[in-house]
Amino acid sequence: MDPVISISNLSKEFSTERGEQFLAVDNFNLEIPKNSFTCIVGPSGCGKSTVLRIAAGLEKASAGEINYKGAVIEKPGREIGLVFQEYSLFPWLSVIENVAAGPEFAGINREKRHEEALGYLRMVNMLDFRDSYPHELSGGMRQRVAIARALANHPDVLLMDEPFGALDAHTRILLQRELLKVWEMTRKTVVLVTHSVDEAIYLADRIVIMSSRPGRIRDIIDVDMQRPRSRAMPQFGKLTDFILKALEQG
Ligand code: ADP
Ligand code: MG
């Protein structure tokens, strides 16, 4: 099957404060199949966010390119939805207005966009909070709204950068489970960046392991475990061990 996103020979250099060039991502190659769930894991600073920001059209590649359905991604577009760790919802808009903001911008009428927003809020279990404001919500609730908001734009691909990174362990596990449900319902192509090996194994079809300085792909692993997965499965433990060792060597 044709990949939805195709990353070829991608490199990214930054200039340091001292004016030196610093290679953050080095010759990164990856094809993302339609409807797949890919997780990218790697130590802090290995270039995960940089790769995702280029895929989102928020940053330019120094060399190589990222394609969406065969065309180079050069700026943010509706086909590619984003959920980041601290995805700032608009504080002055209610939950439902936040979710409907994209469709409003696209000129969808109020009735239709609110009806759709309600559907997505139901999907992420936030229907009861439709009239609340972001400051009234917990971190986990805000990330649920952020997911609903991304989905309301009908993206083809969902890019998620440490979306649960700021949440407590229990809420994190809850949201992982819900994200899988949403993914099973919508079958969006998901690329999720995390430094949590456990999260990657719980969620992904395929795990891309990065090493740092410069950020390179160290290994790509297919996860052949049935969902819902349990941390108590022997394969889960084995895979955790394997990936942690690979990361240590990086
Ligand atoms: P990760 O998300 O894996 O933690 P990042 O992609 O954020 O890593 O960063 C990779 C490397 O590039 C880091 O060393 C970081 O300091 C550097 N970097 C990221 N963005 C910039 C920038 N805008 N200017 C300079 N250096 C940057
Ligand atoms: Mg990051």
Coordinates of N, CA and C in Angstrom, one line a residue, residues 61 70 91 93 172 212:
A61 N 13.0 21.5 6.5 CA 14.1 20.5 6.6 C 15.3 21.2 6.1
G70 N 2.6 12.1 -1.6 CA 3.4 12.5 -2.8 C 3.8 13.9 -2.9
P91 N -8.3 29.9 25.7 CA -8.9 30.0 27.1 C -10.2 30.8 27.1
L93 N -12.6 30.5 25.0 CA -13.7 29.7 24.3 C -14.1 28.5 25.2
R172 N -2.7 8.9 32.5 CA -2.0 8.6 31.3 C -2.5 7.3 30.7
S212 N 20.4 9.4 19.8 CA 20.6 10.9 19.7 C 22.0 11.3 19.3

